[in-house]
Short mmCIF file of C-alpha atoms in Angstrom, two decimals:
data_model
loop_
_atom_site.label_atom_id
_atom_site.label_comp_id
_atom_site.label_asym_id
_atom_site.label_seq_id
_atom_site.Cartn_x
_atom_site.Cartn_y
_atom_site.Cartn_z
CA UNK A 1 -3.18 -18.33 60.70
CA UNK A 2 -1.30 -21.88 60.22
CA UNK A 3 1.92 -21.89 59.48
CA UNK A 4 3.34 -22.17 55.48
CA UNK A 5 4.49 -25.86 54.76
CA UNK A 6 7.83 -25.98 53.69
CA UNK A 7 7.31 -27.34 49.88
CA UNK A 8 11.22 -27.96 49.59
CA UNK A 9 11.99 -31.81 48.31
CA UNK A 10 14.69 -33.57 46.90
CA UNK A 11 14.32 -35.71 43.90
CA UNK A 12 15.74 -39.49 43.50
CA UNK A 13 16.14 -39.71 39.47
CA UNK A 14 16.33 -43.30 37.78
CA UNK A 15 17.94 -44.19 35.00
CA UNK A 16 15.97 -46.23 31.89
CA UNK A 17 17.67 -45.16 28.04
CA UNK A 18 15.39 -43.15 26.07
CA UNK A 19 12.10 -44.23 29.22
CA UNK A 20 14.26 -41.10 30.71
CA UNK A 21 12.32 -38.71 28.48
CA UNK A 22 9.03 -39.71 30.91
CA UNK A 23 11.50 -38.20 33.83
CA UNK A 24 11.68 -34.95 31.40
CA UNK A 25 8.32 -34.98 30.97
CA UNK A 26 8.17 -34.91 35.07
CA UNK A 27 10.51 -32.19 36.21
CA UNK A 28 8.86 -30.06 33.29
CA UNK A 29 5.37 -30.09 34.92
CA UNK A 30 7.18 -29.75 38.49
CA UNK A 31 9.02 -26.72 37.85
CA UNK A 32 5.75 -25.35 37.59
CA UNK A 33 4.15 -26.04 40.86
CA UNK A 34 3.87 -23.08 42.61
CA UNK A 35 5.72 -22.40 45.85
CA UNK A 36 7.68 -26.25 44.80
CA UNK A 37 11.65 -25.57 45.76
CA UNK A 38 13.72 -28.40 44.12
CA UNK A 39 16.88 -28.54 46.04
CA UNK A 40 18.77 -31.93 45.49
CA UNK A 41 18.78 -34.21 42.72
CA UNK A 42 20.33 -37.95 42.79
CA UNK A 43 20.34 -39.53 40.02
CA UNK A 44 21.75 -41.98 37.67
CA UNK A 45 21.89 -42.74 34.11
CA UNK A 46 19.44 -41.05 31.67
CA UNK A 47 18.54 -39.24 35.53
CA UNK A 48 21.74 -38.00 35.81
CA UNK A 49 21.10 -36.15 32.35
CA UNK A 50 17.67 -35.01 32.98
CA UNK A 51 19.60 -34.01 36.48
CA UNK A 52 22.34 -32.08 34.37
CA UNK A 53 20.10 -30.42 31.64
CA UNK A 54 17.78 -29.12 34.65
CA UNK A 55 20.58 -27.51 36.67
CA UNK A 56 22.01 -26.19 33.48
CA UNK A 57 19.43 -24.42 32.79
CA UNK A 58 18.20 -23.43 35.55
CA UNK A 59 21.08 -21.54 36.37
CA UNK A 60 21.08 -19.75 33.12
CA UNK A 61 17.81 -18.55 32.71
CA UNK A 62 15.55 -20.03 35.58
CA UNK A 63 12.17 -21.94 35.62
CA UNK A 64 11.63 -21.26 32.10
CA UNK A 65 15.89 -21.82 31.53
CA UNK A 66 15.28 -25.64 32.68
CA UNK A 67 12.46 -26.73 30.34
CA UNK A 68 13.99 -25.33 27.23
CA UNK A 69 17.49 -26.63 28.68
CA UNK A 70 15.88 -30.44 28.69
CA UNK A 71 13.72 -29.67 25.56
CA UNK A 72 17.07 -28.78 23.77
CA UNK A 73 18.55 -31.77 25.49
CA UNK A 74 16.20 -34.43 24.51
CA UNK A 75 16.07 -32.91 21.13
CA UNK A 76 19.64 -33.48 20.48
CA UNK A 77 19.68 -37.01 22.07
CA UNK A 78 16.62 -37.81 19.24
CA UNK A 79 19.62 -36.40 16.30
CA UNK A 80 22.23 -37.75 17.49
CA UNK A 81 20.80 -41.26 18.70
CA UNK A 82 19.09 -42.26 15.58
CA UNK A 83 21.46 -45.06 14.60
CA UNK A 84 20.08 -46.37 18.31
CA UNK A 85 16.40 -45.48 17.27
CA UNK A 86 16.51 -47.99 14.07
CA UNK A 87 18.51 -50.32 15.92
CA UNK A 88 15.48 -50.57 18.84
CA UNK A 89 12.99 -51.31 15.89
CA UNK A 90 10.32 -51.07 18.50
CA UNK A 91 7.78 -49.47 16.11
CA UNK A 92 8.10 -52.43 13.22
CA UNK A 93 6.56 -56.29 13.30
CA UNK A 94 10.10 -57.37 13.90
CA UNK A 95 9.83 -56.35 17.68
CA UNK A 96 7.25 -59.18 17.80
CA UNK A 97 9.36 -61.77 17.16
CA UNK A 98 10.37 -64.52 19.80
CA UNK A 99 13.92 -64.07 18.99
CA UNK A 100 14.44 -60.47 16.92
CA UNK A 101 16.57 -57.96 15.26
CA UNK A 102 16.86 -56.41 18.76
CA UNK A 103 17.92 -60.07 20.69
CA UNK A 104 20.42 -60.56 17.66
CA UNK A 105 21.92 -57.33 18.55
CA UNK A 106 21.54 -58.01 22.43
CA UNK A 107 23.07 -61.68 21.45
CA UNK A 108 26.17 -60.40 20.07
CA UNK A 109 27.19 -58.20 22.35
CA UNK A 110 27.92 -61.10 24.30
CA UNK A 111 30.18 -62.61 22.25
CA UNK A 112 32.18 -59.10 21.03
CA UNK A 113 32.86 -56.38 23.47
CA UNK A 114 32.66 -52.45 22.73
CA UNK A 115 36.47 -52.11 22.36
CA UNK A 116 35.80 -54.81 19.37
CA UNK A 117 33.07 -53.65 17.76
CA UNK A 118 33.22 -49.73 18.26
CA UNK A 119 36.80 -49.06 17.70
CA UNK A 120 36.72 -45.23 17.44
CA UNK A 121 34.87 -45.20 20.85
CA UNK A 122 31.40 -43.69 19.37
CA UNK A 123 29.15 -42.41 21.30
CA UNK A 124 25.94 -40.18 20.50
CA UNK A 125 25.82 -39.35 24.45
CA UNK A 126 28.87 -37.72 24.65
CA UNK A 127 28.19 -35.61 21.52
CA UNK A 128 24.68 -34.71 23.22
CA UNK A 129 26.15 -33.31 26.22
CA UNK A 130 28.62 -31.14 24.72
CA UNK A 131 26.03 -29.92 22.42
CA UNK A 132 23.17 -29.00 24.96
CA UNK A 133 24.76 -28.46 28.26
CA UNK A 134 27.05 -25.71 30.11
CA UNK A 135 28.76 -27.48 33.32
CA UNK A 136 30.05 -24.40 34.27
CA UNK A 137 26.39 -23.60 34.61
CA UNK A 138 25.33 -26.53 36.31
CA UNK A 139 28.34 -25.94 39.07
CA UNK A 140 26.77 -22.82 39.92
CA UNK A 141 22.97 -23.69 39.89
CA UNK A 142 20.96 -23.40 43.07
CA UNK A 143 20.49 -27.12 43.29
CA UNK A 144 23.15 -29.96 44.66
CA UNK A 145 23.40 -32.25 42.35
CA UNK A 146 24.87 -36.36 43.04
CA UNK A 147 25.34 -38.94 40.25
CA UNK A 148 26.11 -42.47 41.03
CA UNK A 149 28.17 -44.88 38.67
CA UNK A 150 30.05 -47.82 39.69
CA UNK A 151 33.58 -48.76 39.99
CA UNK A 152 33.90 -51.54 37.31
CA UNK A 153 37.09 -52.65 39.49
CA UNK A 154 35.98 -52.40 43.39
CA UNK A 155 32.48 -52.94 42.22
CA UNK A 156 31.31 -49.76 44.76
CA UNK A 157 28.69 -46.99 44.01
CA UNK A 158 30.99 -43.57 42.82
CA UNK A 159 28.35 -40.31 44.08
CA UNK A 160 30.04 -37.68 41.64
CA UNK A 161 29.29 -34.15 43.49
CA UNK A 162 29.80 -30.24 43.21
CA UNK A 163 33.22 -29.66 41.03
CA UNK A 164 33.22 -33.53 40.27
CA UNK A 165 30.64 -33.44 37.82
CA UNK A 166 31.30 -32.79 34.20
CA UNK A 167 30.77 -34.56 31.20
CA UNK A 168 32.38 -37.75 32.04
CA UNK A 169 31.14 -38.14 35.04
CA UNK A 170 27.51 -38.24 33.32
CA UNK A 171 28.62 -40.70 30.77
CA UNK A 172 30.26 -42.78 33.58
CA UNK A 173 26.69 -42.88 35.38
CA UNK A 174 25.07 -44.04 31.98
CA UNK A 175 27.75 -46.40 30.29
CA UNK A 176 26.19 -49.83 29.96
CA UNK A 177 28.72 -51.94 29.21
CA UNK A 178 27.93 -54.23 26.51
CA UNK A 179 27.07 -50.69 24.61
CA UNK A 180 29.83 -48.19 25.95
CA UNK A 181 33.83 -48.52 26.50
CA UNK A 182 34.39 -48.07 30.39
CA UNK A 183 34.47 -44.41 31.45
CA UNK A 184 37.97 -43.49 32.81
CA UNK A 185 37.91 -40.77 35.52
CA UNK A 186 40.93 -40.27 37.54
CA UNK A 187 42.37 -43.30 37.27
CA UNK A 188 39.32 -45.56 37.89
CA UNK A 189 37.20 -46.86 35.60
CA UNK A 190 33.15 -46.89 35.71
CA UNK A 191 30.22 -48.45 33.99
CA UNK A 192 26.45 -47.45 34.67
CA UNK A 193 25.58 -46.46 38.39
CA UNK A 194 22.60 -48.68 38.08
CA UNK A 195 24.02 -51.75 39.33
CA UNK A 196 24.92 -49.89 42.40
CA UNK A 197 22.74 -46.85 43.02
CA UNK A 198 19.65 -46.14 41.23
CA UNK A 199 19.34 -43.86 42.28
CA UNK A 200 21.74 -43.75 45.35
CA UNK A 201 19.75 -42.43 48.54
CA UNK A 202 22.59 -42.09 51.27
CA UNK A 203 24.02 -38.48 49.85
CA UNK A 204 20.59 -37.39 50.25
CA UNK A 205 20.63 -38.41 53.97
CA UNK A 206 24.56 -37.58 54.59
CA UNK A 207 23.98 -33.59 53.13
CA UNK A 208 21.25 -32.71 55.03
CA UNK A 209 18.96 -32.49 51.78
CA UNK A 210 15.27 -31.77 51.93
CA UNK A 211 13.80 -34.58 53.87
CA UNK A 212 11.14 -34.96 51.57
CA UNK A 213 12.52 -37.32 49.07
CA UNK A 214 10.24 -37.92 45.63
CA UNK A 215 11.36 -40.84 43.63
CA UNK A 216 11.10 -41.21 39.91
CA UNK A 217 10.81 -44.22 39.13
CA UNK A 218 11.40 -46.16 35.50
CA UNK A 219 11.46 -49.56 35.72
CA UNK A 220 8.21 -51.58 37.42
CA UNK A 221 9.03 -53.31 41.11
CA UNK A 222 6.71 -55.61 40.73
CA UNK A 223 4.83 -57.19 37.70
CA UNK A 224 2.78 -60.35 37.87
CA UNK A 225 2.86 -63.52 35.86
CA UNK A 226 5.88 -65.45 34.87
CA UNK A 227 7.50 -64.49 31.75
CA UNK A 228 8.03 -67.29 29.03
CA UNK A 229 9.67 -65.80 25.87
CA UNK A 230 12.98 -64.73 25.79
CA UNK A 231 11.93 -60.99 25.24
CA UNK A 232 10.35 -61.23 28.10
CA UNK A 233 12.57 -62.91 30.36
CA UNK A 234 15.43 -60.03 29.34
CA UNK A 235 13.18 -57.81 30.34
CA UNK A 236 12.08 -58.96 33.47
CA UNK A 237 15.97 -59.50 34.42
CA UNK A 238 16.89 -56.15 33.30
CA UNK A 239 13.89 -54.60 35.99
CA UNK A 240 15.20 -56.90 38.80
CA UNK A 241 18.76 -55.82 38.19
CA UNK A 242 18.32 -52.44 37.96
CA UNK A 243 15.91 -51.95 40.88
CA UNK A 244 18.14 -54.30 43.53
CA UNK A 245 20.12 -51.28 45.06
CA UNK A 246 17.16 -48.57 45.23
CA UNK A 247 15.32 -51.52 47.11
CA UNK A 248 18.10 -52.88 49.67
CA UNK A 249 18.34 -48.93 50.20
CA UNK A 250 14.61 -48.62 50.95
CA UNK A 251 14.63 -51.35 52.87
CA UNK A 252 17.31 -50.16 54.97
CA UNK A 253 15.66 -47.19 55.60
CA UNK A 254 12.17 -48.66 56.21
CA UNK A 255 14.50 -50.62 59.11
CA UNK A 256 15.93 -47.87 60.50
CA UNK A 257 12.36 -45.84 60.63
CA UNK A 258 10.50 -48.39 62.45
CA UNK A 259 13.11 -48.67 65.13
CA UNK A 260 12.60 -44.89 65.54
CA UNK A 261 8.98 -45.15 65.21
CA UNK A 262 8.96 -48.34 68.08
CA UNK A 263 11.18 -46.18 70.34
CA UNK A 264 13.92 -49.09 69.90
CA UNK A 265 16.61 -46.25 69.87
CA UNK A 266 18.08 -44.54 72.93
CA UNK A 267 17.63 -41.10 72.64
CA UNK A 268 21.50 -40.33 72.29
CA UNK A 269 21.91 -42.60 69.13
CA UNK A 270 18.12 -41.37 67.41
CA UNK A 271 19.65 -37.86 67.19
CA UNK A 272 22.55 -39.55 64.79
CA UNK A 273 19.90 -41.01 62.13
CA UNK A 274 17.40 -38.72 60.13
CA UNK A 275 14.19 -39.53 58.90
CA UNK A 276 13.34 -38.97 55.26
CA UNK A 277 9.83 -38.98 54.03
CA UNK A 278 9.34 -41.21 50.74
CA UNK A 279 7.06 -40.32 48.08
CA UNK A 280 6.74 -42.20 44.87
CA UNK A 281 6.02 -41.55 41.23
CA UNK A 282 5.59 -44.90 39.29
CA UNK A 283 6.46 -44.23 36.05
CA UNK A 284 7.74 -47.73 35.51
CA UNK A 285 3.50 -48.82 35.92
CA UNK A 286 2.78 -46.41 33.27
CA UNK A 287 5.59 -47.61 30.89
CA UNK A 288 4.95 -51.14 31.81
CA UNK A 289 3.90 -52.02 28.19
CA UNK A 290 7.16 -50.67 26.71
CA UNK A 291 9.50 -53.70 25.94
CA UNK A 292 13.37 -52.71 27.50
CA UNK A 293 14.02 -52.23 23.40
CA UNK A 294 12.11 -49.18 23.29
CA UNK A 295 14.73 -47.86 25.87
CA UNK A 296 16.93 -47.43 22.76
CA UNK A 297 14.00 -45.54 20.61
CA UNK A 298 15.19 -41.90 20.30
CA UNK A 299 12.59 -41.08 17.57
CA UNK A 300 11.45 -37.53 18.36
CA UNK A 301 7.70 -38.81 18.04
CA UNK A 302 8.26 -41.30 20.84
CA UNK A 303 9.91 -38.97 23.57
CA UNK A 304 7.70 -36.66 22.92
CA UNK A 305 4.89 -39.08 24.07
CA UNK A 306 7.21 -39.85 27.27
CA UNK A 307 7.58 -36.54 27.95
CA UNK A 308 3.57 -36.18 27.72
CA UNK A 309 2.60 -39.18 29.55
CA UNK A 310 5.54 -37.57 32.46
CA UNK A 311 3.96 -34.33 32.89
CA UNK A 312 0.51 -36.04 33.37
CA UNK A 313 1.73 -38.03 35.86
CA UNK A 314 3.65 -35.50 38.03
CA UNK A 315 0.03 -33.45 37.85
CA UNK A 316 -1.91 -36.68 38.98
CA UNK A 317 1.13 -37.01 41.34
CA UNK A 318 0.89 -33.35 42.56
CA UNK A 319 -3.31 -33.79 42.80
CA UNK A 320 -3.18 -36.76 44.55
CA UNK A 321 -0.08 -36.89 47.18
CA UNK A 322 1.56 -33.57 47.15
CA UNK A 323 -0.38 -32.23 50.59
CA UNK A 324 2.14 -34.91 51.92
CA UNK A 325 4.84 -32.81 51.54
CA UNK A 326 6.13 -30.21 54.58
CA UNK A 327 3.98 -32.43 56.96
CA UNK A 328 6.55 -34.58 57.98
CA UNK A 329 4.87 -38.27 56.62
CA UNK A 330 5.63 -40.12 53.72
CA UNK A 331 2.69 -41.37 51.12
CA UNK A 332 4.61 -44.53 50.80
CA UNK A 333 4.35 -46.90 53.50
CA UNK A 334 7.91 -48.12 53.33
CA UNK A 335 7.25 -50.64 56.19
CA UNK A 336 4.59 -52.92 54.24
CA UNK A 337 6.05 -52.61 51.10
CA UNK A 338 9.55 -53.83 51.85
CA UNK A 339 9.36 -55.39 55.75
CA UNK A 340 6.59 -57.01 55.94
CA UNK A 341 6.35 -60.45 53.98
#
């Protein structure tokens, strides 16, 4: 009889605004893989609140705890975010314009900060998270949890772990800063972990998390042609920005793997680096078509789709790659994608 694969893996969440519903849509069909064990979470942004709902609920009540948990979640985030939803207008002929309601808005955020134009520190996100999730829960779910943000004043990735995480700490993962006041933890001060981590990989590596390591990902690495219109162009930026840090991280660890793999390490230093085993689920190709504005859609219609188009994914995901996991290899070749030229 051969022996039982270990189906344990840890999950690298991105961040992406409302595109975080697809990630819902994800670790719904997931949770229902038979013999699947999700042990770890990183995360970042609308990840760190998928991360957050899941181990909330999961604690609670389970499998079937963690989908109503991020149903209930996502639900809220559609209530409470509508202000953001009409603001997107992603569904209305105005989106098509070279320069429109949602570049106005982008425009004058450059020009007046959040501590100017949102005096009374709003924030539909924070009223979400009270609403839909228990963090005493989430401290004691079977699952470790770590959510990047960065330090607005050393400019360094913050992982938030075990009795660190509460509700701040999840808005200090997901505060953009032309939208959100700076999120004040301890005496430091943090905006969105995307610009440092997103997701960060390290913790991943430095707890001795499943080795099998799926990333989520939101926003396309690559995308061909050269964009010309200033929608465009914001959008393009936006991808590159937010995907720097995942890929210098990738690319570190494509380095490190191919001097284990060429038997470049002495045997006394190999022991001190572990291998993970990278498997991808581009959700950024599927969303491709979605313009960054719809990251700010939180009609219920819309994440609804997300959620959808998620869970077919993860199955095609599952159908396609998931004998990869437990055998040791990765179904991403890390070296071509981010060595070679």
């Amino acid at each position: 009889m051969s022996e039982k694969k270990d189906r344990s893996i840890s999950l690298a969440l991105q961040g992406g605004g409302a595109h975080g519903a697809f990630t819902w849509g994800v670790l719904d069909r997931l949770i229902d893989e038979p013999g699947l064990d999700i042990k770890a979470i990183t995360a970042t942004s609308a990840g760190a609140m998928n991360a957050v709902a899941f181990a909330s609920g999961l604690a609670t009540g389970g499998a079937d705890g963690a989908k109503q948990t991020l149903e209930r979640f996502w639900r809220v985030v559609s209530e409470k975010g509508a202000a953001f939803s009409a603001f997107s207008m992603s569904n209305t002929p105005l989106s098509l314009l070279p320069f429109g309601p949602f570049q106005a808005a982008m425009a004058f955020t450059s020009i007046a900060s959040p501590y100017e134009f949102n005096p009374f520190d709003l924030n539909p996100l924070r009223d979400a998270l009270d609403e839909a999730i228990d963090f005493d829960a989430v401290h004691h779910a079977p699952i470790d949890l770590f959510l990047s943000a960065t330090n607005v004043e050393t400019g360094r990735v913050k992982v938030f772990q075990d009795g660190e995480i509460g509700r701040d700490a999840v808005l200090a993962s997901a505060c953009l800063p032309q939208t959100f006041r700076a999120v004040e933890i301890d005496g430091s001060a943090y905006w969105d972990g995307g610009y440092m981590g997103n997701p960060s990989l390290f913790p991943l590596i430095y707890n001795k998390a499943p080795r099998d390591v799926l990333l989520v990902l939101l926003n396309p690495i690559s995308r061909l042609g050269i964009p010309k219109r200033v929608p465009e162009i914001m959008d393009r930026l936006n991808e590159i920005s937010f995907n720097a840090s995942l890929i210098g991280e990738l690319r570190s660890i494509a380095f490190v793997q191919k001097l284990l793999d060429d038997g470049m390490l002495k045997k006394s230093a190999a022991k001190e680096y572990r291998r993970l085993n990278i498997h991808a689920l581009r959700g950024g190709q599927v969303l491709r078509e979605l313009s960054m504005q719809t990251k700010y859609d939180t009609s219920w219609g819309f994440l609804t789709d997300l959620r959808d188009k998620g869970r077919d994914a993860a199955g095609s995901w599952l159908n396609t790659c998931g004998h990869y996991l437990g055998t040791g290899e990765s179904s991403v070749d890390l070296r071509k994608e981010f060595l070679e030229a």
